[in-house]
XYZ file of C-alpha atoms in Angstrom:
510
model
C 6.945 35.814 -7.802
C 7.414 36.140 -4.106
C 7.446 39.551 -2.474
C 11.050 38.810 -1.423
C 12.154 38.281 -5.601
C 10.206 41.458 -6.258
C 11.876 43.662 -3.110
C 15.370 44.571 -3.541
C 16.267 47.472 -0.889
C 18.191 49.986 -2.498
C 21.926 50.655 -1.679
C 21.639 54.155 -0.493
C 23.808 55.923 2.019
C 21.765 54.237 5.059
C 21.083 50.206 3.481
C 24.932 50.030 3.264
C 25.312 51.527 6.365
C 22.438 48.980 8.345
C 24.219 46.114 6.443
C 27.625 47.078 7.830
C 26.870 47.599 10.738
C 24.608 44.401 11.129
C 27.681 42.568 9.903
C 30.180 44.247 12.469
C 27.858 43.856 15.223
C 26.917 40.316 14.488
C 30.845 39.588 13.948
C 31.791 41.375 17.938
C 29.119 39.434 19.073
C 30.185 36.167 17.721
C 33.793 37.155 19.265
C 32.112 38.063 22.665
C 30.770 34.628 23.003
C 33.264 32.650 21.716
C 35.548 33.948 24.475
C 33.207 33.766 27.680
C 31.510 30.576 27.609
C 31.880 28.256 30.590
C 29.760 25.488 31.020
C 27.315 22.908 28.088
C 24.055 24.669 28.332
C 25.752 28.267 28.424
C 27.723 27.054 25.322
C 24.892 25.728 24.216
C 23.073 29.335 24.028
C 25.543 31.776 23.612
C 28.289 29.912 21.135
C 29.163 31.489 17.926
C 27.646 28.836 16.183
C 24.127 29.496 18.537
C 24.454 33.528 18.298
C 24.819 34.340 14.877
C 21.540 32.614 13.408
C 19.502 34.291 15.998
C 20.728 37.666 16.235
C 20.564 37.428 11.590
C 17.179 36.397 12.341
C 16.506 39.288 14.437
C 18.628 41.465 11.838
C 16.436 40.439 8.724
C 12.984 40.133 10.249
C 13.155 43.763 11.442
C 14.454 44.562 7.776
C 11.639 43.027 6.145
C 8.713 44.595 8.717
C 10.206 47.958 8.000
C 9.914 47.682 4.163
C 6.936 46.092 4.355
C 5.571 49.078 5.892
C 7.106 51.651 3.900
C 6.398 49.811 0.152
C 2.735 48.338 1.328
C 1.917 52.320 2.504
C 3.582 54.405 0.707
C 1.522 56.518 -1.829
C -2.038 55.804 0.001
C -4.282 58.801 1.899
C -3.039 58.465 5.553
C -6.703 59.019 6.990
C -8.016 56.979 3.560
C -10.127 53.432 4.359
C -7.640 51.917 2.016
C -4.901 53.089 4.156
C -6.093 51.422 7.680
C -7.114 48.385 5.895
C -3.536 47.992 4.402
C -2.005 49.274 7.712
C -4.432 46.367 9.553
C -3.228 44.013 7.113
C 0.982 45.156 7.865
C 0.198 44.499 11.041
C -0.940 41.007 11.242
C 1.620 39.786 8.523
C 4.165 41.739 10.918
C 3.093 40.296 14.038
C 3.349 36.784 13.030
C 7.072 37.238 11.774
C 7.542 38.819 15.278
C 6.456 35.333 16.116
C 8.087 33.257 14.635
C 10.991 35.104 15.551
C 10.268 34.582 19.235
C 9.706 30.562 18.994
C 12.536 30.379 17.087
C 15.382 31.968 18.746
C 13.419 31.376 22.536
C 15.462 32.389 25.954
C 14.242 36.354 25.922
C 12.798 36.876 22.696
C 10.324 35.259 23.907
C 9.967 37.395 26.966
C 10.363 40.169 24.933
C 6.953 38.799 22.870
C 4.853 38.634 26.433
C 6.158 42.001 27.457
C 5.353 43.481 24.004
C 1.644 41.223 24.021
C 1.183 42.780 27.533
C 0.928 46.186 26.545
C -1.988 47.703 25.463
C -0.352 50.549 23.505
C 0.704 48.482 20.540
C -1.477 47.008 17.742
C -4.197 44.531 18.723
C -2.896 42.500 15.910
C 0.567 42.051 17.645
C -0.971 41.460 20.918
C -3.097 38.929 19.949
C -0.202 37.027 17.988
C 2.038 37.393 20.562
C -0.093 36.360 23.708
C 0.011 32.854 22.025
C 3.481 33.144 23.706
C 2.407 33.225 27.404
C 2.493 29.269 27.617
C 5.343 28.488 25.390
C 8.651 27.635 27.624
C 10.845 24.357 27.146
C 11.681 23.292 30.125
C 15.666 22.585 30.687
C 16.776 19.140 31.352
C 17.540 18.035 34.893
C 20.662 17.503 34.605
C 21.898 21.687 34.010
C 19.145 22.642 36.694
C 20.788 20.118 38.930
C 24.000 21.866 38.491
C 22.703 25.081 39.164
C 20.915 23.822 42.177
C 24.370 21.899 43.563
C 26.445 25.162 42.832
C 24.330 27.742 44.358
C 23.212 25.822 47.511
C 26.366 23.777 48.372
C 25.265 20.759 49.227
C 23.942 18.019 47.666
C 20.403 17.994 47.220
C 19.901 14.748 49.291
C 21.035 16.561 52.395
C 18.657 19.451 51.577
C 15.298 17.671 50.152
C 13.196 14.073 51.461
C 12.353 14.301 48.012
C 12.614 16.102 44.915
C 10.441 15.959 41.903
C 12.644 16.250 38.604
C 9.814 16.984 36.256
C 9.335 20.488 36.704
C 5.305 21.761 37.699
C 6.088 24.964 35.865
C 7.701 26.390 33.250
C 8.682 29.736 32.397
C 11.417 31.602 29.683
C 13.869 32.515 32.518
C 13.114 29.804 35.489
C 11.009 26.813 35.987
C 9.930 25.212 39.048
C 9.858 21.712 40.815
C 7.874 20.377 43.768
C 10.075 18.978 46.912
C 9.757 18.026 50.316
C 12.414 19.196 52.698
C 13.821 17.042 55.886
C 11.016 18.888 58.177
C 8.548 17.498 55.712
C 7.346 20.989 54.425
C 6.526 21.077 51.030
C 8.591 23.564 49.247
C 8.480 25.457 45.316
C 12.152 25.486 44.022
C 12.156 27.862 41.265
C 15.700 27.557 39.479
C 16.803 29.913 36.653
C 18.505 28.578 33.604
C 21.891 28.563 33.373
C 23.776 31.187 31.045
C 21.098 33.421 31.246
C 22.755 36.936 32.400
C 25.219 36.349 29.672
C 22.592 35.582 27.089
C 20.731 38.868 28.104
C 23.476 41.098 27.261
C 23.550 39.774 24.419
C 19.914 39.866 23.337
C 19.696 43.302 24.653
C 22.429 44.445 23.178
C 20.897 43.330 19.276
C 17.626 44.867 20.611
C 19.161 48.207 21.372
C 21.148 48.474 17.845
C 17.862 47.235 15.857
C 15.956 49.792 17.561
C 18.588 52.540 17.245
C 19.269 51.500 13.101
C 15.322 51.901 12.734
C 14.974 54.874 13.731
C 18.199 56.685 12.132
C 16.718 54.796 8.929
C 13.465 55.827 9.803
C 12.490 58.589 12.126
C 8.743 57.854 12.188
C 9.667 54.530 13.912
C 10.990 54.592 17.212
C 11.119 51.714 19.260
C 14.013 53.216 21.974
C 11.275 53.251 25.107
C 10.396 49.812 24.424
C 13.470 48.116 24.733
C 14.717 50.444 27.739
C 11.744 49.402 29.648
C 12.284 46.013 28.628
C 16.206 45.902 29.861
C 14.534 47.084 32.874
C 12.194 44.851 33.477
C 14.303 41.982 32.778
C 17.156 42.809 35.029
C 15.413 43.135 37.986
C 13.458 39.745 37.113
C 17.203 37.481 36.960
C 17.587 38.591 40.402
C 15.887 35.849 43.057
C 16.766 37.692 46.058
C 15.238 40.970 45.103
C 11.940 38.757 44.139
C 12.309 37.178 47.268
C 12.408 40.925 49.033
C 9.611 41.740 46.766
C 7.705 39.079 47.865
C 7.930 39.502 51.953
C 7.534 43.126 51.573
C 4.116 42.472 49.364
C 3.111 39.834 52.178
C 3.758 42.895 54.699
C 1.674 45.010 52.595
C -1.419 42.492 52.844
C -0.938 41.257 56.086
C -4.321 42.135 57.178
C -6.172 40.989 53.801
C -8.386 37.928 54.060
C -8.529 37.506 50.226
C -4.545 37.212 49.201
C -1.702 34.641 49.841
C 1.980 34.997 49.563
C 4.174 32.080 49.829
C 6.654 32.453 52.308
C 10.262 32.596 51.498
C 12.463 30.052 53.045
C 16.479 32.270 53.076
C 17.888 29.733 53.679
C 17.691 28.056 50.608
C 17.691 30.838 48.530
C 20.162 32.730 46.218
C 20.561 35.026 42.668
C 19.474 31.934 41.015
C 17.216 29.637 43.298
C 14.376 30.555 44.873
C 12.781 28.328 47.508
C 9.346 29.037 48.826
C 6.098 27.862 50.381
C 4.324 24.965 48.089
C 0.935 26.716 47.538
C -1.842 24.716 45.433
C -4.244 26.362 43.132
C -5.466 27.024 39.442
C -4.890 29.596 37.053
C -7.088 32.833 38.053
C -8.947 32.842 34.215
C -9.657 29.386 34.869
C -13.284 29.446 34.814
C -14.286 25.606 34.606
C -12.393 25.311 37.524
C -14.543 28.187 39.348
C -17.642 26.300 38.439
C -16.526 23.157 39.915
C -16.046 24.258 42.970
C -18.523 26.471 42.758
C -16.010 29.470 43.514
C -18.286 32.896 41.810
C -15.401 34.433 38.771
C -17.185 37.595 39.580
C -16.457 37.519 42.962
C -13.188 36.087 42.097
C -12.153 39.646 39.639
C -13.503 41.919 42.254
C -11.416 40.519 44.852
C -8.291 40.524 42.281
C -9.084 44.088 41.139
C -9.366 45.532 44.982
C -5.724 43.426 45.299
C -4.297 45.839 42.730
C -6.230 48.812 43.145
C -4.663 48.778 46.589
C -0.985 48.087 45.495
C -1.382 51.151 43.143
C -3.100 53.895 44.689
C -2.653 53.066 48.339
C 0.783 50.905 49.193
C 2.630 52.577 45.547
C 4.380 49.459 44.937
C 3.224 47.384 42.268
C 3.391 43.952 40.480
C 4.638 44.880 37.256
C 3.248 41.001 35.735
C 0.095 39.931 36.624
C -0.888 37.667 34.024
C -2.722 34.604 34.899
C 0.118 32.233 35.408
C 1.152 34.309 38.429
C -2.065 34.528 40.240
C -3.807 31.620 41.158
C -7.141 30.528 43.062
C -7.203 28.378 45.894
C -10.471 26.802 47.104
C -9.653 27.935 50.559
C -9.838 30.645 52.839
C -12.902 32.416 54.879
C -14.251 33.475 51.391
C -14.661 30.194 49.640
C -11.393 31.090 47.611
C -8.322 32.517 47.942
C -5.827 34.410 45.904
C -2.240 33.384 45.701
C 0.257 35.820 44.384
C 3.366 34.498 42.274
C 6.406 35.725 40.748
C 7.125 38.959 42.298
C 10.147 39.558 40.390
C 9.261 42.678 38.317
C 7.727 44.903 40.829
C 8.024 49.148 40.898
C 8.512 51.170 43.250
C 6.325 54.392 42.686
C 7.394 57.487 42.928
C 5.149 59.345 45.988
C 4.506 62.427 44.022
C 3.605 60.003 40.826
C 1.440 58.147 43.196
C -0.601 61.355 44.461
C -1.144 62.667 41.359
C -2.408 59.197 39.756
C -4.861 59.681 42.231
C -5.785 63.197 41.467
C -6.000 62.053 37.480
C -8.743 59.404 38.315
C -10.155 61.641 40.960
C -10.693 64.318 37.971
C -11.217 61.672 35.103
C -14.320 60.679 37.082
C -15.251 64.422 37.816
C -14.787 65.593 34.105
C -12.374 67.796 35.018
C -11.019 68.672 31.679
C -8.515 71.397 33.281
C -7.563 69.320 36.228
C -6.544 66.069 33.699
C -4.629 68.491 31.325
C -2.740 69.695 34.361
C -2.144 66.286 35.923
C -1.020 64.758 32.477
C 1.522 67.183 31.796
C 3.014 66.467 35.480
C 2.406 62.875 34.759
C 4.556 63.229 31.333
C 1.607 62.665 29.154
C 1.626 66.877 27.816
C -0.154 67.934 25.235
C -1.665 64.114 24.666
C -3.313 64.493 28.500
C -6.548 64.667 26.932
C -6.122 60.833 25.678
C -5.849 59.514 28.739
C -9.550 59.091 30.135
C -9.317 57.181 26.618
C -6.582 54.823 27.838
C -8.228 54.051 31.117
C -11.693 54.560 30.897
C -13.152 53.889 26.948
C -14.479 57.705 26.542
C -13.436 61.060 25.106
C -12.437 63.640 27.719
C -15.642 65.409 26.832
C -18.218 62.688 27.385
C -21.194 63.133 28.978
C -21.894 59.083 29.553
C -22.496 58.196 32.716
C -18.664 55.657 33.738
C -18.965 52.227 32.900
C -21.553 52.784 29.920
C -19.708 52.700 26.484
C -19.901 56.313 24.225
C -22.614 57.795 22.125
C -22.450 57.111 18.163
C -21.773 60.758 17.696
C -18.953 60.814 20.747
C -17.583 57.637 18.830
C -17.377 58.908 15.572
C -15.979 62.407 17.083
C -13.008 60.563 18.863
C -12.297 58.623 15.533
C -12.094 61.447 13.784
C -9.737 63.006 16.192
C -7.554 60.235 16.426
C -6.984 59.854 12.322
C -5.009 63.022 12.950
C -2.362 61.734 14.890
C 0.847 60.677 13.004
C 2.818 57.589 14.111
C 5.388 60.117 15.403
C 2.551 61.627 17.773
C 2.652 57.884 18.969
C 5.995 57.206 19.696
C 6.350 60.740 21.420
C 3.557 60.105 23.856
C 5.259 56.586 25.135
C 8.964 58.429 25.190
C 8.008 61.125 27.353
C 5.706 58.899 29.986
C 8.241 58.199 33.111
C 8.904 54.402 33.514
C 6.388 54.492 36.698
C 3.519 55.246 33.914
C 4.210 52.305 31.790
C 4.310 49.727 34.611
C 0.478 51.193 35.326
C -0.515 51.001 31.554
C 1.181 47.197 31.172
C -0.274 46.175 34.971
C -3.454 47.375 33.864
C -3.703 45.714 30.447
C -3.118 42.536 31.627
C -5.906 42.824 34.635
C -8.229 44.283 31.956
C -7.529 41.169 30.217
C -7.932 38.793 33.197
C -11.444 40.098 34.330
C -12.806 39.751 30.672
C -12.020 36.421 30.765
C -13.940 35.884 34.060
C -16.815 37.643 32.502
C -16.319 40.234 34.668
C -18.163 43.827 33.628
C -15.677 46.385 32.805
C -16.655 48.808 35.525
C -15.891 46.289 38.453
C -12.383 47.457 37.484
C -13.774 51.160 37.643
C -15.558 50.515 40.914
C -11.445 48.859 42.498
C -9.556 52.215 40.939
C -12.473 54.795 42.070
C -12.779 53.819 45.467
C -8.746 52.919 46.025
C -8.096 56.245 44.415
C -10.085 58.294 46.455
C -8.524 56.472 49.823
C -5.516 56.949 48.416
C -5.939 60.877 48.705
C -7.253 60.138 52.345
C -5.364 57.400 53.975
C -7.170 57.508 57.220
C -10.720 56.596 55.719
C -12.255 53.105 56.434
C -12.172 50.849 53.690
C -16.327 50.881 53.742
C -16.195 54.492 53.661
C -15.634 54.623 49.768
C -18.914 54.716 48.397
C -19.732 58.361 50.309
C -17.072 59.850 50.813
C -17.912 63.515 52.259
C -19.933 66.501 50.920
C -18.766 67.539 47.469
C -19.624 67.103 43.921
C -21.320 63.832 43.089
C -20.125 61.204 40.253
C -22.296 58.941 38.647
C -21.142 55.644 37.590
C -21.892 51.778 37.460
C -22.362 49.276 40.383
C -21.854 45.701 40.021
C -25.263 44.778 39.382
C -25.038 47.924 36.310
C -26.994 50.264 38.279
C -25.677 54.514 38.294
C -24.870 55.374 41.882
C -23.286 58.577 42.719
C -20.502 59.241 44.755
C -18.967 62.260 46.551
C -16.060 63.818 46.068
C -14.533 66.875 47.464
């Protein structure tokens, strides 16, 4: 027998009321769509027809994770062997029906998947799953981006373009992008957003929200709320071309001065809500190591220059690139430095607060001081309360109370002590910790996961990220210091920690 003949979920008081209220919401949703659709690709993704098999497939697959949980757990030792091994094994059988629930109903689901794969706050069997997802787009046909492209620029594109490559160079789950020429001969990026997507969003959102909301009145342990706010967010801001296009100029202000980064410049003309017309920029994918060796470009040189880059957005400039996965950064074989790195896709960017900015300095400041007060204090103002002590955890791989010198991994005993520590906390001690950080927090956890996973790829040592936050964090505190000035900075208590060759230096701190 299968495991869906053996599970039958019982009709209490809450099945009958998920199942009537998946019906009803499925049924207005179906209504909504049938009465706003305009033109063949919209109809295409948000007719009845389209929108009821994807949001029952996003209706039952949540259904099924849930039980699986609750029957494949229930009755085993929460801090047992037996019950991580099951849990492990929940996980991976979860995260693949997450999966195949994202290729198969596409548009943001699958967005959802890379947003979900970018953080490092869920299980690594879900992020691993879903990262599969970064290269998966369809692109549209020509003819709807055509449309698009006719109805936001007014004109005809042979008035506009010399020449105008239909086969798009990338493609994304929101936009892709085609290579042209314009009459001055300047070679352009058009980036062009699907048709019907705003509409779609609501939608998608909108089945999100009520799965999220039915789990947790089902199940209070499981509360997925945060994630999908964030999410709506982060997705809002990204349909939006002429706040990417801000985004971008104002990051391009931001760097003016730095010999290492690119942004392509935006051409307003040509740009709207829905097209985005830039600078043509050439380069490879910045985890693209053969590439590196070819042209003999260094990848360590190439994450050290990439970390610095972000180090600076967060601690020094407080507005950040909310998406840097390898798609959007590329390296160019040019510049002074043998290389150059081009930032893309500025769409999902945040703002950070000032006070949040200051005091993110003040946590690393007294994460690499071992300042247990000081982090407690900063974590609470941060959001983090009573689970402050977690955080040098989060960002730097050791207990609040390790005596390792940064960049060197835990003891056994330090290992084993955290472990222990950390079989205490209940999945509601999880979800309570993500609910209370402020949305400025989880933009720095999701950046930071995604560079984390960038420099591995390089082969980049973990503490050349250290090295980027340290030193940006400290000038951060100190705007007026020279950017050489890091390593030394005043008379104070010293820090040891790695170089880049793996070698403790100290630095001072007052």
């Amino acid at each position: 027998m299968t495991f869906k003949q053996n599970f039958k979920l019982p009709l209490t008081k809450k099945t009958k009321f998920l199942l009537l209220t998946a019906t009803t919401g499925t049924a207005a949703l179906t209504l909504y769509t049938a009465t706003t659709t305009t033109d063949s690709f919209t109809n295409k993704i948000t007719s009845p027809i389209h929108a009821v098999p994807r949001s029952s497939r996003a209706i039952s697959t949540i259904a099924l994770t849930v039980a699986d949980y609750k029957l494949s757990l229930r009755n085993l030792p929460v801090n047992s062997d037996s019950y991580y091994q099951k849990l492990s094994e929940v996980h991976l059988r979860s995260a693949k029906r997450m999966l195949k629930l994202c290729e198969e109903n596409k548009g943001f689901y699958v967005k959802a998947g890379q947003f979900v794969a970018s953080l490092k706050q869920v299980p690594q069997e879900y992020s691993l799953m879903l990262s599969s997802l970064q290269d998966q787009a369809v692109p549209c046909s020509f003819k709807d981006i055509k449309q698009v492209l006719q109805s936001n620029l007014d004109r005809d594109l042979k008035n506009i373009f010399l020449s105008f490559d239909e086969q798009p160079v990338a493609a994304a789950s929101i936009a892709q992008v085609h290579r042209a020429m314009l009459k001055d001969h300047q070679e352009v990026a058009v980036k062009v957003q699907y048709p019907g997507l705003e509409r779609q969003m609501k939608i998608d959102i909108t089945i999100m929200s009520f799965l999220s909301k039915s789990v947790a009145w089902l199940f209070p342990d499981y509360r997925f709320n945060w994630l999908v706010t964030e999410f709506r967010e982060v997705i809002s801001s990204e349909l939006d071309f002429i706040q990417e296009a801000r985004n971008s100029e104002k990051t391009d202000r931001n760097f003016k001065n730095n010999k290492f980064v690119r942004i392509p410049h935006i051409f307003w003309e040509l740009t709207t809500r829905q097209v985005l017309t830039m600078q043509f920029c050439w380069g490879h994918k910045v985890d693209d190591v053969e590439f590196m060796k070819e042209t003999r470009i260094n990848p360590i040189k190439v994450a050290k220059a990439l970390m610095e880059v972000f180090a600076e957005m967060i601690f020094i400039h407080g507005f950040v690139h909310g998406d840097p996965h390898p798609g959007n950064i590329l390296v160019s074989p040019e510049g002074p430095n043998g290389f150059t790195l081009v930032i893309l896709d500025h769409g999902i960017y945040k703002q950070l607060d000032e006070g949040f900015r200051q005091d993110y300095c003040q946590l690393w400041k007294a994460m690499i001081l071992q300042d247990t007060h000081k982090i407690q204090q900063l974590g609470e103002q941060l959001g983090a309360g009573k689970y402050a002590k977690y955080l040098p955890v989060i960002f730097l791989g050791r207990s609040v109370n390790s005596k390792a010198i940064l960049g060197k991994g835990m003891s056994d005993e330090e290992k084993s002590s955290l472990k222990q520590e950390l079989n205490y906390l209940k999945v509601d001690d999880i979800f309570s910790f993500m609910e209370s950080l402020p949305p400025d927090f989880l933009t720095i956890l999701r950046t930071d996961g995604l560079l984390r996973s960038v420099i591995r790829k390089l082969g980049a040592p973990q503490h050349v990220r250290l090295l980027a936050y340290v030193k940006y964090a400290i000038r951060g505190l100190s705007p007026k210091l020279s950017p050489g000035s890091a390593t030394a900075i005043s008379c104070g208590t010293a820090a040891a920690f790695l170089d880049e060759e793996g070698q403790a230096i100290s630095m001072h701190i007052d």
